Amino acid sequence: MSDRTADAAIVLEDVRRSFRTGRRSVEALAGVSARAARAQITGLVGPDGAGKTTLMRLIAGLLRPDAGRIEVLGLDVARNPLGVQSRLGYMPQRFGLYEDLTVRENLELYADLQGLSPGGRAARYAELMRMTGLEPFLSRRAGRLSGGMKQKLGLACTLVNPPQLLLLDEPTVGVDPVSRRELWQIIEHLVRDARATVLFSTAYLDEAERCDQVLLIHEGRLLGSGPPEHFTAAMKGRSFIATAPIGRRALQERLARTPGVLDTVIQGGRVRVVTTGDSPGRQGIAAAVPDLTLTPIAPRFEDGFVARLRARGPDGSAALAAPASSGSAPTGEPAEASAGREAIIRVSEVTRRFGEFTAVDQVSFEVQRGEVFGLLGANGAGKSTTFRMLCGLLPPTEGELRVAGFDLRTAAAVARRRIGYMAQRFSLYGDLTVSQNLRFFSSVYGLSGPQQRRRIEWAGGEFSLGALAEAKAGELPLGFKQRLALACALMHEPEILFLDEPTSGVDPLARREFWRRINALAGQGVTVLVTTHFMEEAEYCDRLLIMAQGRVLTEGTPDAIKAAARGPERPDPTLEDAFIAAIGAAGAPEAA
Amino acid sequence: MWRRVLALLVKELLAVLADPHGRWLLIGPPLIQLVVFGYAASFDLNHVPIAIYNQDRSQPSRSLVARFAGSPTFTVEALLSSGRRVNELIDSRRVEAVVVIDRRFTRDLYRHVPAPVQVIVDGRNSNTGLLIEGYAGAILTDFSLAWSRAHGGARPPAVLDARALYNQTLDSHWFIIPGIIALLTQVETLLVVGLTVARERELGTFDQLLVTPLRPLDILLGKGLPGLLVGLTEASVIIAATVLWFHVPLRGSLAALYLGLLLFVLAVTGIGLAISALSATQQQALLGAFLFLVPSIILSGFATPIANMPRWVQELTLVNPMRYVLVIVRSVFLRGSGVAALLSQLWPMALIGLATLTAAGWLFRKRVT
Amino acid sequence: MRASPRRLLGLMRKEFLQIRRDPSALAIAFVLPALLLLVFGYGVSLDARHVPIALVVPSPDAFTTSFTGQLYGSPYFEPRSFRSIQRAERALAARQVQGVVWLQSDFTRRAESVGDAPIGVFVDGVDANTARIIEGYLRQVWANWLASLARSRGQPPTLVLAEQPRMRFNAEVSSHDYLVPGLIAVIMTLTGALLTALVIAREWERGTMEALMVTPVRVTEILLAKLAPYFALGMGGMLVSVGLAVFLFGVPLHGSFLVLTGCSALFMLAALGMGLLISSAAHTQFAAGQIAIVTTFLPAFILSGFVFDIHSMPLAIRLITHLIAARYFVTLLQSQFLAGDIRSVIVPNAAALALMAVVFLALARARARKRLD
């Protein structure tokens, strides 16, 4: 082997792997060649379904490649999987904690399995518990931990016997920003102090910037590799923050249609713009919108990814299917732009208890018609409970919830006719076809006859689902699943739309397309309520509510929340910074 | 409301049929059970291995041996020449019975003294043992009567003239196979209805359903009706197989049969919906279904008569819907009964169905929404 | 990588802790067996006693009474007198009686003159098994009657053969005594095959199997760690069942307890092998449960000779029963309880169980791989 491979912890040479599902064969990895250096964090970055998990499993020796070679720590994985497995730590996406076992028992089990000698255990446990902050919960059953704590325990179990190579498969999925930051601190500490090699897979593009090296994969192919700066270098001087006195959604709409603009994203009250490299430049764009102010900002990893995706052209990629023109109105009724001052959701003094435990404590807030409203909070803060009460899935213990003017206690079924709901996990009937799902959901919302036919046709056209009408919903690519879910939620033209972390894991272009639709709906007077851990989604909201320990912590526009966190050490805080600061100020969220 | 329920019903049926597991559940186990029960589950005795120890070895005793050898019930595995192996053959389960013909057999016959014939039966399966005794006894009696007649002995003052009604040849398949109609209808209905909510909960689609304007009653109907349809379809297929493949005669009125099955499926659907409402995971639902199915099948008279059970257990079976439907199915098939003759079985099932459906509705309202 | 006792012990401790804390495992291991035993012990009996029969004797006299008296005296029958044959037939059709015995009005005259007077017997043939047993009992009553008639009149016997039936091992002819021991095979199948297959499938579903596989643990260790606790659980279930059978249901245990335990252990290994084999094919609890019920539980019930006589099954099914471990175990159980230690039963059946245990465990080991594909 050449000395180039000697310093690489992982060497992949033209790795291919496909899976059969039913009659179809799906190519999960279509020839990936890459390497990961020792004592560094290598990020395996890509949207869901890109092939990240398959690659992780191949490296761990749990799968065999159809073709190609994988070398881990100088060992050929195909020939010596046990040798590799004794040197690495692997944390699968849903880490296999034994939920009936306590934190300590889980640690003991993995210590036994990793062959840790009894002598060194006490010290190692103490260190891991200090690192993860799980010390107070040693005798709690793993099943009773919050999502963030489970991930930390999973990490601790993987680290019981310090591995030379650590494989982490999406450890930050479903984890709130506070726990996410803590996980990252543990990992960075590990690389710095213990000189471990880490392969970290994630669908969150902002995490790529924390890695030393990035492997960007998309649809089973390597789209690029190198340090994160390598991806942003080409974007230098092309990213701006735009403001104009016409409202952020209108501004984004306008900019998106301007030639020379590669990408637009709403960030609080402003719009983030990325220009194409060969564009007429800043002046050309400025001319498109009157009174436009463009402030140059540093490019970020996502810009590089979007540029690469757009460069591949509109063919082939599901993500690039034309987004709906904003002209085709999803709702029939004309919207009043000024309909902002009418509270369509009213939550007054709502409390919800589960036995002894108070999940939501005296929460009050209002959402105005046509508003995009975000509900944020750490794991276990009570936001899911609040969200479920608003959807009518859970009755409150005390207090009143009025949705579209109806009290959910007495008129839940009537109120539900006015709302649309899209769950975080794909929750349509996977065994039914696209058209069967559309027909079912439109029927249960009371649509029939020509009206129903018209709406099904509308969904087929608006969401480009027509060609897939007879495909099974469960076999659709992620982006299409998400479109179908939204279409089903919109069949009955609801006044209020509930979204639960709607774009987690989808690629950036699909996310943009999704939010453009949501913005268009809001423009027509549909009220949108979003709950998410994902700060980029929060940026799209008009107003945010942050919860902690069952109570409302703060409420306001994204810009106002960011402004509140501004300080000498953080002159320009991100929303994530602001979120963490707000939670931190309220005390450790997971000590509850 | 009916349009919504219909939409839910169509969706349920599509989902059950589109899901490979669901399809297998509807086709695989019933088919296997039909074949296994249909062919293997029988109390009739054929080819029972026996041995004969003939100490007499004269012409009359040989003709008795020939009667045993000629019977389709028995297969003579061994003709013993000494008594040493008699017990050993039974103990090792090589044969299920040994017929011992006494040394004095011929002499006694001619002296008009009853000639002793011992029938030693393996009692480790006492039902089989009892039946073997019965078959062997019949052969001995026939021999006796024939012997007396041929040798000028006294005629018996009276003879048994036994006939079986409804099932002349006493073929126990005719008993078991119609029972399978009830058994499989119950199992399939319960599995389809009992797992449906748990499956949606696990897939995450149940929340999606709950945020629609469907009311608890709509969901109850939408989840219950597919069970009803599946149960009755399943029953029809097995009825067809019973008549066309297993050639069990269907003598009574189809209307009575279907009325009975309808009430039965309604009662079972109520139980399935209650299990559905109570269980959060499919595993719990499966366990719940199992815990109901086993006692309900055992205590129904499916394989063993209720009349043989202790008094208090017999009273317990009064709440078991399968008890009644078994009588209905068997009566319609073999006795040729109509609705009027079966009223005593129909009304308890209607009552049980009313109770289980009401309970399911209450549980749905309380637990599901 | 060598096998490590520490890893094995760690895994086993985990299994024990999980069993202790998982209500559904405990339900399958203890509640279900107890339920089955109680339901079977009390609910299942093939012994017909006090069978209601209709008696139609239009012109009773001393002669007919000599016959019907035998019926009234028999513990098997509960005769009820009917005035006409039509009424008796209606009662039969309405399932109020299970048989009709009819002595026509010229019965005595014919019997005393020419003989061969018919005793009309109609049995309800719907439940063929019970009907057969009733017919058998009636024949005995008749034969006894003939013998006592001849004796009282000082005539030679009408039936020239004296039938001397002898039930070996189960003199009381109680179907409990063979059904309850046989049930132990069904119960151990539940813990051995069904529970084990479900538990491993759950590890697949929850992702814990994937996490285990990337540790240095060896496949053999994973399998052994599953075997040991569920072996213990199954044997525990066996002890409870034997205890209930002997002390609650009064089934005699003639054979040695040691041999019984040894054979149970062999059967348990075979059942566990089946469970492991199933779990290597089915990675969801749903599929594992379905396969386990169809391939182990159902055959243990129907094809093991537990209720239905194997000799009387069609040849094809008879051949299949040889592949079913429960068949050998049921034979052993019934024999061990009712007959005692019989070498010629123990040796071949135990050998068959041992062979099946080895084959299933070896197959399970060969099929288990430390990979996800």
mmCIF file of N, CA, C and O in Angstrom, chain C residues 190-223:
data_model
loop_
_atom_site.group_PDB
_atom_site.id
_atom_site.type_symbol
_atom_site.label_atom_id
_atom_site.label_comp_id
_atom_site.label_asym_id
_atom_site.label_seq_id
_atom_site.Cartn_x
_atom_site.Cartn_y
_atom_site.Cartn_z
ATOM 1 N N LEU C 190 -44.350 -23.363 23.442
ATOM 2 C CA LEU C 190 -44.619 -21.920 23.523
ATOM 3 C C LEU C 190 -43.391 -21.158 23.979
ATOM 4 O O LEU C 190 -42.995 -20.176 23.362
ATOM 5 N N THR C 191 -42.796 -21.576 25.093
ATOM 6 C CA THR C 191 -41.622 -20.848 25.584
ATOM 7 C C THR C 191 -40.429 -21.064 24.667
ATOM 8 O O THR C 191 -39.711 -20.122 24.357
ATOM 9 N N GLY C 192 -40.211 -22.304 24.274
ATOM 10 C CA GLY C 192 -39.007 -22.616 23.516
ATOM 11 C C GLY C 192 -38.996 -21.963 22.161
ATOM 12 O O GLY C 192 -38.063 -21.228 21.827
ATOM 13 N N ALA C 193 -40.023 -22.183 21.375
ATOM 14 C CA ALA C 193 -39.987 -21.713 19.998
ATOM 15 C C ALA C 193 -40.620 -20.337 19.843
ATOM 16 O O ALA C 193 -39.992 -19.408 19.330
ATOM 17 N N LEU C 194 -41.849 -20.175 20.331
ATOM 18 C CA LEU C 194 -42.562 -18.918 20.086
ATOM 19 C C LEU C 194 -41.892 -17.750 20.806
ATOM 20 O O LEU C 194 -41.548 -16.734 20.203
ATOM 21 N N LEU C 195 -41.656 -17.903 22.099
ATOM 22 C CA LEU C 195 -41.104 -16.791 22.867
ATOM 23 C C LEU C 195 -39.701 -16.436 22.379
ATOM 24 O O LEU C 195 -39.371 -15.266 22.195
ATOM 25 N N THR C 196 -38.880 -17.457 22.130
ATOM 26 C CA THR C 196 -37.520 -17.189 21.685
ATOM 27 C C THR C 196 -37.520 -16.471 20.338
ATOM 28 O O THR C 196 -36.801 -15.490 20.148
ATOM 29 N N ALA C 197 -38.343 -16.949 19.419
ATOM 30 C CA ALA C 197 -38.391 -16.310 18.099
ATOM 31 C C ALA C 197 -38.865 -14.867 18.237
ATOM 32 O O ALA C 197 -38.323 -13.959 17.597
ATOM 33 N N LEU C 198 -39.852 -14.637 19.095
ATOM 34 C CA LEU C 198 -40.372 -13.270 19.267
ATOM 35 C C LEU C 198 -39.320 -12.355 19.876
ATOM 36 O O LEU C 198 -39.146 -11.212 19.452
ATOM 37 N N VAL C 199 -38.603 -12.868 20.855
ATOM 38 C CA VAL C 199 -37.635 -12.026 21.558
ATOM 39 C C VAL C 199 -36.501 -11.610 20.625
ATOM 40 O O VAL C 199 -36.060 -10.462 20.633
ATOM 41 N N ILE C 200 -36.049 -12.542 19.796
ATOM 42 C CA ILE C 200 -34.964 -12.183 18.885
ATOM 43 C C ILE C 200 -35.474 -11.227 17.814
ATOM 44 O O ILE C 200 -34.812 -10.261 17.450
ATOM 45 N N ALA C 201 -36.688 -11.470 17.341
ATOM 46 C CA ALA C 201 -37.255 -10.551 16.344
ATOM 47 C C ALA C 201 -37.364 -9.147 16.923
ATOM 48 O O ALA C 201 -37.148 -8.155 16.236
ATOM 49 N N ARG C 202 -37.675 -9.062 18.218
ATOM 50 C CA ARG C 202 -37.787 -7.746 18.829
ATOM 51 C C ARG C 202 -36.431 -7.038 18.835
ATOM 52 O O ARG C 202 -36.348 -5.839 18.631
ATOM 53 N N GLU C 203 -35.355 -7.813 19.028
ATOM 54 C CA GLU C 203 -34.032 -7.178 18.979
ATOM 55 C C GLU C 203 -33.746 -6.612 17.594
ATOM 56 O O GLU C 203 -33.117 -5.583 17.452
ATOM 57 N N TRP C 204 -34.233 -7.317 16.575
ATOM 58 C CA TRP C 204 -34.064 -6.784 15.216
ATOM 59 C C TRP C 204 -34.879 -5.522 15.045
ATOM 60 O O TRP C 204 -34.403 -4.524 14.514
ATOM 61 N N GLU C 205 -36.129 -5.570 15.496
ATOM 62 C CA GLU C 205 -37.011 -4.417 15.295
ATOM 63 C C GLU C 205 -36.505 -3.186 16.026
ATOM 64 O O GLU C 205 -36.601 -2.080 15.540
ATOM 65 N N ARG C 206 -35.987 -3.387 17.230
ATOM 66 C CA ARG C 206 -35.572 -2.226 18.021
ATOM 67 C C ARG C 206 -34.167 -1.772 17.693
ATOM 68 O O ARG C 206 -33.681 -0.810 18.265
ATOM 69 N N GLY C 207 -33.471 -2.479 16.813
ATOM 70 C CA GLY C 207 -32.135 -2.062 16.422
ATOM 71 C C GLY C 207 -31.051 -2.498 17.383
ATOM 72 O O GLY C 207 -29.889 -2.160 17.194
ATOM 73 N N THR C 208 -31.422 -3.241 18.435
ATOM 74 C CA THR C 208 -30.386 -3.645 19.371
ATOM 75 C C THR C 208 -29.484 -4.713 18.766
ATOM 76 O O THR C 208 -28.321 -4.818 19.121
ATOM 77 N N MET C 209 -30.035 -5.493 17.821
ATOM 78 C CA MET C 209 -29.219 -6.535 17.216
ATOM 79 C C MET C 209 -28.074 -5.919 16.424
ATOM 80 O O MET C 209 -26.943 -6.393 16.473
ATOM 81 N N GLU C 210 -28.386 -4.820 15.729
ATOM 82 C CA GLU C 210 -27.352 -4.177 14.929
ATOM 83 C C GLU C 210 -26.234 -3.674 15.832
ATOM 84 O O GLU C 210 -25.051 -3.796 15.519
ATOM 85 N N ALA C 211 -26.631 -3.110 16.993
ATOM 86 C CA ALA C 211 -25.628 -2.583 17.911
ATOM 87 C C ALA C 211 -24.778 -3.713 18.487
ATOM 88 O O ALA C 211 -23.571 -3.557 18.681
ATOM 89 N N LEU C 212 -25.409 -4.873 18.748
ATOM 90 C CA LEU C 212 -24.656 -6.017 19.261
ATOM 91 C C LEU C 212 -23.646 -6.510 18.239
ATOM 92 O O LEU C 212 -22.531 -6.879 18.578
ATOM 93 N N MET C 213 -24.073 -6.492 16.988
ATOM 94 C CA MET C 213 -23.263 -7.149 15.965
ATOM 95 C C MET C 213 -21.939 -6.466 15.706
ATOM 96 O O MET C 213 -21.016 -7.097 15.221
ATOM 97 N N VAL C 214 -21.875 -5.174 15.957
ATOM 98 C CA VAL C 214 -20.605 -4.510 15.692
ATOM 99 C C VAL C 214 -19.683 -4.536 16.891
ATOM 100 O O VAL C 214 -18.582 -4.036 16.827
ATOM 101 N N THR C 215 -20.127 -5.137 17.999
ATOM 102 C CA THR C 215 -19.193 -5.339 19.094
ATOM 103 C C THR C 215 -18.400 -6.596 18.769
ATOM 104 O O THR C 215 -18.766 -7.350 17.873
ATOM 105 N N PRO C 216 -17.320 -6.839 19.511
ATOM 106 C CA PRO C 216 -16.514 -8.033 19.177
ATOM 107 C C PRO C 216 -17.218 -9.343 19.517
ATOM 108 O O PRO C 216 -16.623 -10.394 19.389
ATOM 109 N N VAL C 217 -18.458 -9.293 19.916
ATOM 110 C CA VAL C 217 -19.157 -10.494 20.319
ATOM 111 C C VAL C 217 -19.263 -11.464 19.144
ATOM 112 O O VAL C 217 -19.297 -11.058 17.986
ATOM 113 N N ARG C 218 -19.249 -12.778 19.456
ATOM 114 C CA ARG C 218 -19.336 -13.777 18.384
ATOM 115 C C ARG C 218 -20.775 -14.291 18.294
ATOM 116 O O ARG C 218 -21.517 -14.266 19.270
ATOM 117 N N VAL C 219 -21.093 -14.782 17.105
ATOM 118 C CA VAL C 219 -22.469 -15.244 16.885
ATOM 119 C C VAL C 219 -22.824 -16.343 17.876
ATOM 120 O O VAL C 219 -23.912 -16.380 18.440
ATOM 121 N N THR C 220 -21.877 -17.258 18.094
ATOM 122 C CA THR C 220 -22.131 -18.358 19.019
ATOM 123 C C THR C 220 -22.486 -17.820 20.401
ATOM 124 O O THR C 220 -23.349 -18.368 21.090
ATOM 125 N N GLU C 221 -21.815 -16.748 20.782
ATOM 126 C CA GLU C 221 -22.100 -16.179 22.103
ATOM 127 C C GLU C 221 -23.507 -15.599 22.157
ATOM 128 O O GLU C 221 -24.225 -15.769 23.138
ATOM 129 N N ILE C 222 -23.899 -14.904 21.100
ATOM 130 C CA ILE C 222 -25.263 -14.354 21.074
ATOM 131 C C ILE C 222 -26.269 -15.493 21.199
ATOM 132 O O ILE C 222 -27.209 -15.437 21.996
ATOM 133 N N LEU C 223 -26.050 -16.559 20.429
ATOM 134 C CA LEU C 223 -27.001 -17.676 20.455
ATOM 135 C C LEU C 223 -27.008 -18.350 21.825
ATOM 136 O O LEU C 223 -28.073 -18.645 22.379
#
